[in-house]
mmCIF file of C-alpha atoms in Angstrom:
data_model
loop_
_atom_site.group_PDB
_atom_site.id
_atom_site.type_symbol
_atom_site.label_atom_id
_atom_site.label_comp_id
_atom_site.label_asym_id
_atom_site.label_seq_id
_atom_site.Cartn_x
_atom_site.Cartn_y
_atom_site.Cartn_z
ATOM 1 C CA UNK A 1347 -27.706 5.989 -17.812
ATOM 2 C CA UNK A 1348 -26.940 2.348 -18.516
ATOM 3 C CA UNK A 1349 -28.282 -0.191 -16.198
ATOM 4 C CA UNK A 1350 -27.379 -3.534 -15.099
ATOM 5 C CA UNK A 1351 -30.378 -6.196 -15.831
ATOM 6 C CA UNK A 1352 -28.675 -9.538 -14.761
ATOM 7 C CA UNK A 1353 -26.186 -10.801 -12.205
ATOM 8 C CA UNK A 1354 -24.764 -14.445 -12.064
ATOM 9 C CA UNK A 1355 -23.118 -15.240 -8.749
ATOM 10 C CA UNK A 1356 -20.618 -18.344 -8.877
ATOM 11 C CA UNK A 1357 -20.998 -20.584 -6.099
ATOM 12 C CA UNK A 1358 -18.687 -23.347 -4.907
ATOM 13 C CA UNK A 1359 -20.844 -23.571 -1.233
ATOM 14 C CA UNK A 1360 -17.714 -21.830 0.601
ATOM 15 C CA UNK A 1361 -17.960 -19.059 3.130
ATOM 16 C CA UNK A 1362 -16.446 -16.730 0.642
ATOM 17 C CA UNK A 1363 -18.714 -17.833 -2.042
ATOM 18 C CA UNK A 1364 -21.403 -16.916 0.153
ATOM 19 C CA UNK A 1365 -20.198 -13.431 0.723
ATOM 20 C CA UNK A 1366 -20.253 -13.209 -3.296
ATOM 21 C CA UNK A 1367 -24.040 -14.037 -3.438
ATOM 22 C CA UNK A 1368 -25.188 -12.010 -0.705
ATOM 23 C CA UNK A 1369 -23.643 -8.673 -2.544
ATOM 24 C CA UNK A 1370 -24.520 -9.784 -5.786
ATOM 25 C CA UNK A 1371 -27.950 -10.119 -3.949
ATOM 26 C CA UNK A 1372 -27.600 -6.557 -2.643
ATOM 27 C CA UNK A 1373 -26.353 -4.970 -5.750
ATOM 28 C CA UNK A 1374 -29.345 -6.623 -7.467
ATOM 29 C CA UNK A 1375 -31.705 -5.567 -5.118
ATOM 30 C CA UNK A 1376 -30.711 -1.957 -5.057
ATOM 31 C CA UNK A 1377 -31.037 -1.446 -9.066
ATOM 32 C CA UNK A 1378 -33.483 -3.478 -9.132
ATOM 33 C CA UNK A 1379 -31.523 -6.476 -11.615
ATOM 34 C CA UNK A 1380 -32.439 -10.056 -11.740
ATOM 35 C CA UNK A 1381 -30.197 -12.517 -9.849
ATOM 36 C CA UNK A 1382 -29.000 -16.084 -10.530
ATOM 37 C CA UNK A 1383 -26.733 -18.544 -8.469
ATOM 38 C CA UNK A 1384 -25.058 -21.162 -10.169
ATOM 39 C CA UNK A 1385 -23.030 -24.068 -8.964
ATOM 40 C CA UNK A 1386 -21.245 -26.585 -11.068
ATOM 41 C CA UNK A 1387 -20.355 -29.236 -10.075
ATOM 42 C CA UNK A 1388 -17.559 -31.362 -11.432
ATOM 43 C CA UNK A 1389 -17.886 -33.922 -14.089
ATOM 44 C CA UNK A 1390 -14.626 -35.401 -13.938
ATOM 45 C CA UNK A 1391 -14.668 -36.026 -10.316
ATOM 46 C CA UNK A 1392 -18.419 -37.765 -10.279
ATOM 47 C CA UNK A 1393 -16.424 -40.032 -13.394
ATOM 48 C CA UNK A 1394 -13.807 -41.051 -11.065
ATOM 49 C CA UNK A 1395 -16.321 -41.566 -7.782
ATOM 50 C CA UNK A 1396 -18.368 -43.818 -10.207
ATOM 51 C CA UNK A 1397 -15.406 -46.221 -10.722
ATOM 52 C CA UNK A 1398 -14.330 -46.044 -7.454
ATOM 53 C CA UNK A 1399 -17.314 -47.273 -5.608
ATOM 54 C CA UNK A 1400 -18.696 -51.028 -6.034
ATOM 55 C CA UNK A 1401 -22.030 -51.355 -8.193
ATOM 56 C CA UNK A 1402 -23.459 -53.115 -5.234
ATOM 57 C CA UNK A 1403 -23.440 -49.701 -3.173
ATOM 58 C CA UNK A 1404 -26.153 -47.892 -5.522
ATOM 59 C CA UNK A 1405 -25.317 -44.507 -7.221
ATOM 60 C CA UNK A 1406 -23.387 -42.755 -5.137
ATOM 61 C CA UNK A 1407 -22.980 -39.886 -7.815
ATOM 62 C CA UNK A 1408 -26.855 -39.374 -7.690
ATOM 63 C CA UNK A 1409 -27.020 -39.189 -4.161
ATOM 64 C CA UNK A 1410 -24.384 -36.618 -4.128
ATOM 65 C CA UNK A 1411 -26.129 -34.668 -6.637
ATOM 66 C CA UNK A 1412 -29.194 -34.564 -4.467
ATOM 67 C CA UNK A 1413 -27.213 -33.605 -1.389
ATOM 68 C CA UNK A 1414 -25.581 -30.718 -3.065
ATOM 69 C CA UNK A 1415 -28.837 -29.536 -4.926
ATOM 70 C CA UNK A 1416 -30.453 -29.169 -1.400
ATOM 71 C CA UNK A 1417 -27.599 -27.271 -0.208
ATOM 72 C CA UNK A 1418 -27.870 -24.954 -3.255
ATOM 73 C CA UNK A 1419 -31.497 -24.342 -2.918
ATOM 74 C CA UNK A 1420 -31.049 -23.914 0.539
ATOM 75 C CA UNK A 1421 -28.540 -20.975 0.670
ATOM 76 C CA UNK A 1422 -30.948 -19.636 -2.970
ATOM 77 C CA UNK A 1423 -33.804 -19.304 -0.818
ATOM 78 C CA UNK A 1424 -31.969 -18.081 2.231
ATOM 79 C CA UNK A 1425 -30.591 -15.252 -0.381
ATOM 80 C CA UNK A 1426 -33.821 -14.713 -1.502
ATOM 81 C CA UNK A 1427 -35.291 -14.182 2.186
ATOM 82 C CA UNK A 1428 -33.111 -11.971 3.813
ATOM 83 C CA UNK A 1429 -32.197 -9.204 0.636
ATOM 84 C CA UNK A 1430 -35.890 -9.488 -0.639
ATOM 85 C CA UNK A 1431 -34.476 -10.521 -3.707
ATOM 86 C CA UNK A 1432 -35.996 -13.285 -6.517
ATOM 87 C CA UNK A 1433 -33.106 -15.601 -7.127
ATOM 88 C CA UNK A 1434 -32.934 -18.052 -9.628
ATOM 89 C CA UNK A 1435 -30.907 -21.523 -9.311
ATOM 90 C CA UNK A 1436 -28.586 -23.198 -11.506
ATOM 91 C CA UNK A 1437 -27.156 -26.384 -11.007
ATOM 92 C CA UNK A 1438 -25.188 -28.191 -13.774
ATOM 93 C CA UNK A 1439 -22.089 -31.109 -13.728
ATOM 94 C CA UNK A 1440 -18.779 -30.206 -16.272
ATOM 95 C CA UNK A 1441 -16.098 -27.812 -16.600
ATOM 96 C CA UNK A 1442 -16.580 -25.205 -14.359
ATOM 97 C CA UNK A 1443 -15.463 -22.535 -16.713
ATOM 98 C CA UNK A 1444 -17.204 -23.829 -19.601
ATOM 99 C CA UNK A 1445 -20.510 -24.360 -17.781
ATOM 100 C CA UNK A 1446 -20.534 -20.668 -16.049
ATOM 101 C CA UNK A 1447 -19.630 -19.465 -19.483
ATOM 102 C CA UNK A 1448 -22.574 -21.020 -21.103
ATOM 103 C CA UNK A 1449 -24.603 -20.373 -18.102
ATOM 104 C CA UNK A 1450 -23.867 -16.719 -18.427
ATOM 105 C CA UNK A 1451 -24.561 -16.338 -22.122
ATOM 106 C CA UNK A 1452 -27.899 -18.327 -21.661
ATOM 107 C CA UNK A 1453 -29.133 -15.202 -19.255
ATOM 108 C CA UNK A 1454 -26.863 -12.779 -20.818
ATOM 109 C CA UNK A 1455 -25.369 -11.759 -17.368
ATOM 110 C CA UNK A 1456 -24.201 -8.314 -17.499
ATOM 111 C CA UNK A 1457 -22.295 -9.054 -14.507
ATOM 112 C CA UNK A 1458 -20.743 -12.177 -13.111
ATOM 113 C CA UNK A 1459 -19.922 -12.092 -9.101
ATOM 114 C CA UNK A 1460 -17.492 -14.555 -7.707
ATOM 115 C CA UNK A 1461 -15.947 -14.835 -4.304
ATOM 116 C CA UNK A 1462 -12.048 -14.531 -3.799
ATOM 117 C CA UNK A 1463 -11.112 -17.893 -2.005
ATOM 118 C CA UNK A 1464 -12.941 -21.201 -1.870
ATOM 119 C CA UNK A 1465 -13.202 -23.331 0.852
ATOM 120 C CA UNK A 1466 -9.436 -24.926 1.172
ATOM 121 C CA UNK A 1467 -6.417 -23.811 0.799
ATOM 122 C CA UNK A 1468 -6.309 -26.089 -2.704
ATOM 123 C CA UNK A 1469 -9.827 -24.284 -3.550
ATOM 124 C CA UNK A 1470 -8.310 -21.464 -3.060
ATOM 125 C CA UNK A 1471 -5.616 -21.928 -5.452
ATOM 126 C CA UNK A 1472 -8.405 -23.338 -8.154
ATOM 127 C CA UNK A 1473 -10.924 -20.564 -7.438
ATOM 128 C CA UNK A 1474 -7.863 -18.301 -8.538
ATOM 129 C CA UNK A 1475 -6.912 -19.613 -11.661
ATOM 130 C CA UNK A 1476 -10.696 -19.982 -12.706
ATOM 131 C CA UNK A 1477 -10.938 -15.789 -12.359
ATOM 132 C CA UNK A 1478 -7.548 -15.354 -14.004
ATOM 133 C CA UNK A 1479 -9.424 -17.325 -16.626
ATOM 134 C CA UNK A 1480 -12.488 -16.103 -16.441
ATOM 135 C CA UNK A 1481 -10.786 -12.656 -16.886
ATOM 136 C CA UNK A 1482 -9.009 -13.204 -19.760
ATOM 137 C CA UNK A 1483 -11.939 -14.833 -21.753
ATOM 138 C CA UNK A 1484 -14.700 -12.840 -21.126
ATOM 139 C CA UNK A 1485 -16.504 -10.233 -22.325
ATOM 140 C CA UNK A 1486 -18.774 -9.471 -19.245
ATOM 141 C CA UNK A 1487 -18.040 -7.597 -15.920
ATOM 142 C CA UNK A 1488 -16.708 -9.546 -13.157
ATOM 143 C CA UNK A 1489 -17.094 -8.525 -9.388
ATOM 144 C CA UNK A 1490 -14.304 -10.268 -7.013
ATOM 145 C CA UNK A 1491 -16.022 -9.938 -3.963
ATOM 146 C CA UNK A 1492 -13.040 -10.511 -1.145
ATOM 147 C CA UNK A 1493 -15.424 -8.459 2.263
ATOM 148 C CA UNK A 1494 -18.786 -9.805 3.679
ATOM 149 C CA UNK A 1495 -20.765 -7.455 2.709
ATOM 150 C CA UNK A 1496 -22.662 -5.164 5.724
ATOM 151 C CA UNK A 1497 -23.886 -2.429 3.474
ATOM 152 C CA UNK A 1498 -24.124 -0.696 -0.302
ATOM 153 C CA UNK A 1499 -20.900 0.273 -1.839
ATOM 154 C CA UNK A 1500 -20.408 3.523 -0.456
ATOM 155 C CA UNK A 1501 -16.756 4.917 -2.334
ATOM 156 C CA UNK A 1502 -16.078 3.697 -5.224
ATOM 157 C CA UNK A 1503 -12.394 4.134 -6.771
ATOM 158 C CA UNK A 1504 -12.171 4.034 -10.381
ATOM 159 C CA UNK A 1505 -8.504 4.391 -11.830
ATOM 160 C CA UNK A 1506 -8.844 5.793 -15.364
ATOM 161 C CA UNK A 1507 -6.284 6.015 -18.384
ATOM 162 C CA UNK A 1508 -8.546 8.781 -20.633
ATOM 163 C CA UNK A 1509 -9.006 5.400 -23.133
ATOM 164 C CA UNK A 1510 -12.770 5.003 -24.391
ATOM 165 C CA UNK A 1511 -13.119 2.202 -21.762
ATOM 166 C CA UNK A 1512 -12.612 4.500 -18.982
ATOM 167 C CA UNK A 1513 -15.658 5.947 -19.532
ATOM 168 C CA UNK A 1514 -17.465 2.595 -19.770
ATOM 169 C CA UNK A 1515 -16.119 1.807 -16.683
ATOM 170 C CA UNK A 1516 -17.390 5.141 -15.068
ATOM 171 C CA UNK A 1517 -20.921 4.429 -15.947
ATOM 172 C CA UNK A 1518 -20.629 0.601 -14.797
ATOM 173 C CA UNK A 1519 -19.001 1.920 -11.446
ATOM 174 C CA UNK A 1520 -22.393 4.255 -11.200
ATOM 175 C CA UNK A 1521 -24.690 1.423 -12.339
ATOM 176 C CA UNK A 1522 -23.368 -0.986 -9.870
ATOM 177 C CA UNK A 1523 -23.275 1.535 -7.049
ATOM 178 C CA UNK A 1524 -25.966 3.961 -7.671
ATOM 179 C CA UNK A 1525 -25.631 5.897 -4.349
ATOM 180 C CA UNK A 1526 -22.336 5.635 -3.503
ATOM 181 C CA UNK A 1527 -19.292 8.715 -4.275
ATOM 182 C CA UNK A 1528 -17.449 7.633 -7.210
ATOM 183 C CA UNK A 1529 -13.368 8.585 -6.556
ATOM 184 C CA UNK A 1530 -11.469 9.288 -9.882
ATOM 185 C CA UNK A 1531 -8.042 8.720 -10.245
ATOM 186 C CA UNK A 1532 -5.494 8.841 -12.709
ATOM 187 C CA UNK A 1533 -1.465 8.046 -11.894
ATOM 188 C CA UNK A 1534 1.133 9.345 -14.284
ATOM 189 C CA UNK A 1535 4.604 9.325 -14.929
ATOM 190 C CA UNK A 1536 6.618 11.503 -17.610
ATOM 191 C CA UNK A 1537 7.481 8.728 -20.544
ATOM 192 C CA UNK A 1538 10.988 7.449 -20.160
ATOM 193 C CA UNK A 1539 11.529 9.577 -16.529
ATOM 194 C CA UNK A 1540 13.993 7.334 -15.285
ATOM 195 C CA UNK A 1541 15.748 7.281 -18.615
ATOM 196 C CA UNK A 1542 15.939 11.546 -18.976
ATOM 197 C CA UNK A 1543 17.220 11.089 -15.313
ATOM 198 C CA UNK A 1544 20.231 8.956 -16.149
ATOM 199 C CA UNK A 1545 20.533 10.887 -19.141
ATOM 200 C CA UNK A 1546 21.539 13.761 -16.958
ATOM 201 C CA UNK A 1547 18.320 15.751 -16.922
ATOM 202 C CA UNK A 1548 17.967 18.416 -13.870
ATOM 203 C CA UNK A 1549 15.791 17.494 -11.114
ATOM 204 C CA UNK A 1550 14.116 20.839 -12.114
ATOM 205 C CA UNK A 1551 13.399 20.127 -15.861
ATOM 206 C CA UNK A 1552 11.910 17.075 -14.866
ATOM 207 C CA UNK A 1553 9.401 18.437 -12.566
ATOM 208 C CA UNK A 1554 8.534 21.222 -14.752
ATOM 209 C CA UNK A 1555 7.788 18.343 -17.014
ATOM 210 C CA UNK A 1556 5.366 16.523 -13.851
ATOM 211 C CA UNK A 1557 3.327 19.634 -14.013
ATOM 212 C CA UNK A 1558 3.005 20.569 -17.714
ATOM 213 C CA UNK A 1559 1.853 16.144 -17.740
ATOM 214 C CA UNK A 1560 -0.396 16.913 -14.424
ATOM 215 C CA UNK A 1561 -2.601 19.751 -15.977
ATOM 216 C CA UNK A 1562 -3.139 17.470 -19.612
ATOM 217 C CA UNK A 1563 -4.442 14.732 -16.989
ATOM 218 C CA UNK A 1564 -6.241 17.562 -15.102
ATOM 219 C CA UNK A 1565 -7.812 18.225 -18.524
ATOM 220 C CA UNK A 1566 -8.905 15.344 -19.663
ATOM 221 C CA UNK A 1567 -10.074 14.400 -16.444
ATOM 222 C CA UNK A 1568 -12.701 17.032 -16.801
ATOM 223 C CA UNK A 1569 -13.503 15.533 -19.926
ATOM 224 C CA UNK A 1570 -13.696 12.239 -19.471
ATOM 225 C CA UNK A 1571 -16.485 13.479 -16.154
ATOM 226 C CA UNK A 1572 -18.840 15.746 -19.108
ATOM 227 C CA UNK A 1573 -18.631 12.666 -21.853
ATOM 228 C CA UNK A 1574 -19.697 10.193 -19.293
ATOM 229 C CA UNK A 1575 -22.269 12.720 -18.020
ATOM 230 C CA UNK A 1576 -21.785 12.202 -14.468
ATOM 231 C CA UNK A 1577 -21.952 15.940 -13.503
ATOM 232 C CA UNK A 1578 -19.769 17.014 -10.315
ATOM 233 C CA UNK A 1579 -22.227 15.480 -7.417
ATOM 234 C CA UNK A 1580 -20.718 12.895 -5.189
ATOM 235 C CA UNK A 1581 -17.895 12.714 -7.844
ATOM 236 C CA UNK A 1582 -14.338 13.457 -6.983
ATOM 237 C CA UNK A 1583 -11.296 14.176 -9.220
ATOM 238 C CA UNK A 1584 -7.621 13.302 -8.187
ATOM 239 C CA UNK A 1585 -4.635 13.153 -10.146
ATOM 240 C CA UNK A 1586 -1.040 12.115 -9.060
ATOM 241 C CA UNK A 1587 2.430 10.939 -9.792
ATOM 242 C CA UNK A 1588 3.891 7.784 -9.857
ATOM 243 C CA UNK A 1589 3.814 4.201 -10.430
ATOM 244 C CA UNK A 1590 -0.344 3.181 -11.509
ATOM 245 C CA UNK A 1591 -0.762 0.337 -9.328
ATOM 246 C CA UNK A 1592 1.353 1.479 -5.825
ATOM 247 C CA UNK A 1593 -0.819 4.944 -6.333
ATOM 248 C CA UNK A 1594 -4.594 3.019 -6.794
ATOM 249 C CA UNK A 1595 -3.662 0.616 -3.414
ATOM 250 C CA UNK A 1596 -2.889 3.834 -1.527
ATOM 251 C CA UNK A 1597 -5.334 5.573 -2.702
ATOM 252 C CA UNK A 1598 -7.836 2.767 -1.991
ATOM 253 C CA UNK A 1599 -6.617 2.993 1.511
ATOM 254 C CA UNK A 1600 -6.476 6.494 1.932
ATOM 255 C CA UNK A 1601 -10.277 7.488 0.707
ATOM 256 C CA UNK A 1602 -11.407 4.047 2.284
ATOM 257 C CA UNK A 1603 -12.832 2.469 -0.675
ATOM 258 C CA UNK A 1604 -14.817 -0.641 -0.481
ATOM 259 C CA UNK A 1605 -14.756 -1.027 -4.159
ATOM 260 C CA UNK A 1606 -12.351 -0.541 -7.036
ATOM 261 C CA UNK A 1607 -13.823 -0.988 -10.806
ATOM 262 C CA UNK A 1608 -10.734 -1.070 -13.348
ATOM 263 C CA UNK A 1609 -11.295 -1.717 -17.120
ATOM 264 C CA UNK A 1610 -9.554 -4.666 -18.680
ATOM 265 C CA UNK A 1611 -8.057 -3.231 -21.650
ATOM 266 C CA UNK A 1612 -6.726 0.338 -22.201
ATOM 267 C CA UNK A 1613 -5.272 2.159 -25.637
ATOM 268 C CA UNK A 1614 -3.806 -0.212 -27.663
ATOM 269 C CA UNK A 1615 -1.812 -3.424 -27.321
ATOM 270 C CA UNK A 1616 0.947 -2.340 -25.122
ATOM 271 C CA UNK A 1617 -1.632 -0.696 -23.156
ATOM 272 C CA UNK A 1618 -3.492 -3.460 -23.246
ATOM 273 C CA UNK A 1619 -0.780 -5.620 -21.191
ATOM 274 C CA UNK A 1620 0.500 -3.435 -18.921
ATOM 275 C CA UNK A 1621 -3.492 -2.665 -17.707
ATOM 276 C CA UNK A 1622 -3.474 -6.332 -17.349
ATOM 277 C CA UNK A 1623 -0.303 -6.415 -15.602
ATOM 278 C CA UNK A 1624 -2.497 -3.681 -13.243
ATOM 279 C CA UNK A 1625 -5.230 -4.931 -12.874
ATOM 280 C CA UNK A 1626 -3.452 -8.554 -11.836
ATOM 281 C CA UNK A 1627 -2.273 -6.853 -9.057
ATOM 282 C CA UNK A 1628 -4.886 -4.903 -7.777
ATOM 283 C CA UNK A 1629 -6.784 -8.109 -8.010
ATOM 284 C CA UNK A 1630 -4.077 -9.872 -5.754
ATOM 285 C CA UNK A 1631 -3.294 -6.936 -3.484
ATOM 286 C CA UNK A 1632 -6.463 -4.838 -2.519
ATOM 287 C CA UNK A 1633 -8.560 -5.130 0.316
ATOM 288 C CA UNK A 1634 -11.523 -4.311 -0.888
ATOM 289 C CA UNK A 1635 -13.920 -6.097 -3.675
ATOM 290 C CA UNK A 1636 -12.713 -5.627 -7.482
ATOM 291 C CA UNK A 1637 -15.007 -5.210 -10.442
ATOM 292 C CA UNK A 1638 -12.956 -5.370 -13.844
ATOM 293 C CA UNK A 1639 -15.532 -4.156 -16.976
ATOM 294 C CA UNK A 1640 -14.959 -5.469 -20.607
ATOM 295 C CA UNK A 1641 -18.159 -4.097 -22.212
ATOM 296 C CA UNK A 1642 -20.421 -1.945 -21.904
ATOM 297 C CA UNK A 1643 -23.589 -2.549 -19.526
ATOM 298 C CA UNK A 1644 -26.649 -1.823 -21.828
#
C-alpha cells in the first residue's frame, strides 16, 4: 500500500483556508504524514505599498510582514493543538504560484490542500484561477477542500475510466482515507449513440448495445479492484449509463460522499481533455471536497 508522507496546506488566512488546514491536519494525523502551512504573501503588492507610503512613516512593508507572520504562527500552532498534529510554517513574499510550487518541491509534498474560496468575493475569483493553475501544472495531488471538516472522510467516490491512472487514483483515494468505504464508479455511453440514433437505429439495438458495453465495464471493473489490490471490504462497484460528469454529481449525492478523488489525465490525448473538461466541472459543481491525483503517492 502506498502512503502519503507530506501534506502542504495553502493558506491565504480566510475562513475557507482554514477549513483546508484543519483537514489537511486531520488527514495527516490519521496516516500519520507530516504537515506544512504555507502562506505567501505578495511581492508585487508590498512593491506598490513601499511607494505609496512617505519614507518618513518607517517600513510599513516590515511591519506588515510581522503582523501577518503572527497571524500565521498563530492559526500553525492552533492546528497543531487541537488535531495533535506537528505542523511546520512557511512564510515567503512572490508569486503565489511560483512560491507554493517551489515550496512544495522543497518538501516534496505528496499532497497539496487548498481551500475553495478566499476571503472576498475578488479572492475568490483569484483563489480560483490559482487551482485551475495549479491543476494544470502540477504533478502532485491536490485536495479542494470546499466543507469544514467535522470528521474523517467516510465515502469516498472515485469515478474511474479503466486507464492506468485509475488505479493510481484508487490507492491515493485509500491512502488519503484509510477507513473510509471507497464507491467505484464508472459512466458509459455507446460511442457515437446519438449519431446510430439519427442514423435510424432501433431503440432496441441500441440498448442491446448498453448491455453488451455494461458487462465489458462490469469486467474491467473487477479488474481494475484485483490490480489495485483493494479486495471487496468496504469497497463498492457501480456502473451506469450516461453522460460522466451529470452521473458522478448524482452519484455523489445519492451515496452521500464527502469526497470525490478523480485523476487528471485518462487514455490518451483526447482522453486527456475531455477528463479535464470533467474534472473542471466536478471541481465547480460538487458539494463535497475534490482531490484530483497526477502521480503516484510513493
Amino acid at each position: 500500500m502506498q502512503s502519503i508522507r507530506t501534506l502542504l496546506a495553502a493558506s491565504d488566512l480566510s475562513a475557507f483556508a482554514r477549513h483546508a488546514a484543519e483537514r489537511a491536519a486531520m488527514v495527516a494525523t490519521d496516516v500519520g504524514a507530516r504537515l506544512s502551512i504555507a502562506h505567501v504573501v505578495n511581492g508585487g503588492g508590498l512593491n506598490a505599498l513601499r511607494h505609496l507610503v512617505d519614507v518618513g512613516t518607517g517600513d510599513v512593508a516590515a511591519r506588515l510582514l510581522d503582523e501577518v507572520r503572527g497571524e500565521v504562527r498563530e492559526l500553525v500552532d492552533d492546528i497543531g493543538q487541537r488535531f495533535g498534529a506537528k505542523v511546520d510554517m512557511h512564510l515567503a513574499t512572490g508569486a503565489v504560484l511560483s512560491e507554493l510550487s517551489m515550496y512544495a518541491e522543497v518538501i516534496d509534498a505528496d499532497l497539496l490542500v487548498l481551500g475553495a474560496r478566499g476571503s472576498s468575493v475578488v479572492r475568490e475569483w483569484l483563489l480560483g484561477t490559482t487551482t485551475e493553475r495549479i491543476l494544470s501544472k502540477t504533478t502532485r495531488a491536490v485536495l479542494v477542500v470546499k466543507q469544514m471538516p467535522h470528521e474523517n472522510y467516510q465515502r469516498v467516490l472515485v469515478p474511474v475510466d479503466f486507464s492506468p491512472r485509475s488505479a493510481d487514483a484508487l490507492r491515493f483515494a485509500r491512502s488519503v482515507a484509510p477507513k473510509a468505504d471507497l464507491i467505484l464508479l464508472h459512466a458509459f455511453e455507446v460511442p457515437f449513440e446519438g449519431k446510430l440514433r439519427y442514423a435510424g437505429v432501433e431503440s432496441d439495438a441500441l440498448a442491446a448495445l448498453r448491455v453488451t458495453a455494461k458487462r465489458e465495464a462490469v469486467e474491467k471493473m473487477n479488474a481494475l479492484v484485483t490490480a489495485a489490490g483493494l479486495g471487496d471490504a468496504g469497497v463498492r462497484r457501480i456502473v451506469l449509463h450516461g453522460d460522466p460528469a451529470a452521473t458522478i454529481l448524482a452519484q455523489e449525492q445519492e451515496q452521500d460522499c464527502d469526497l470525490i478523488v478523480i485523476g487528471k489525465r485518462g487514455l490518451g490525448l483526447l482522453e486527456e481533455l475531455l477528463l479535464g473538461s470533467v474534472t473542471k466541472h466536478i471541481l465547480a459543481q460538487s458539494n463535497g471536497d475534490v482531490m484530483v491525483t497526477d502521480r503516484v503517492c510513493r
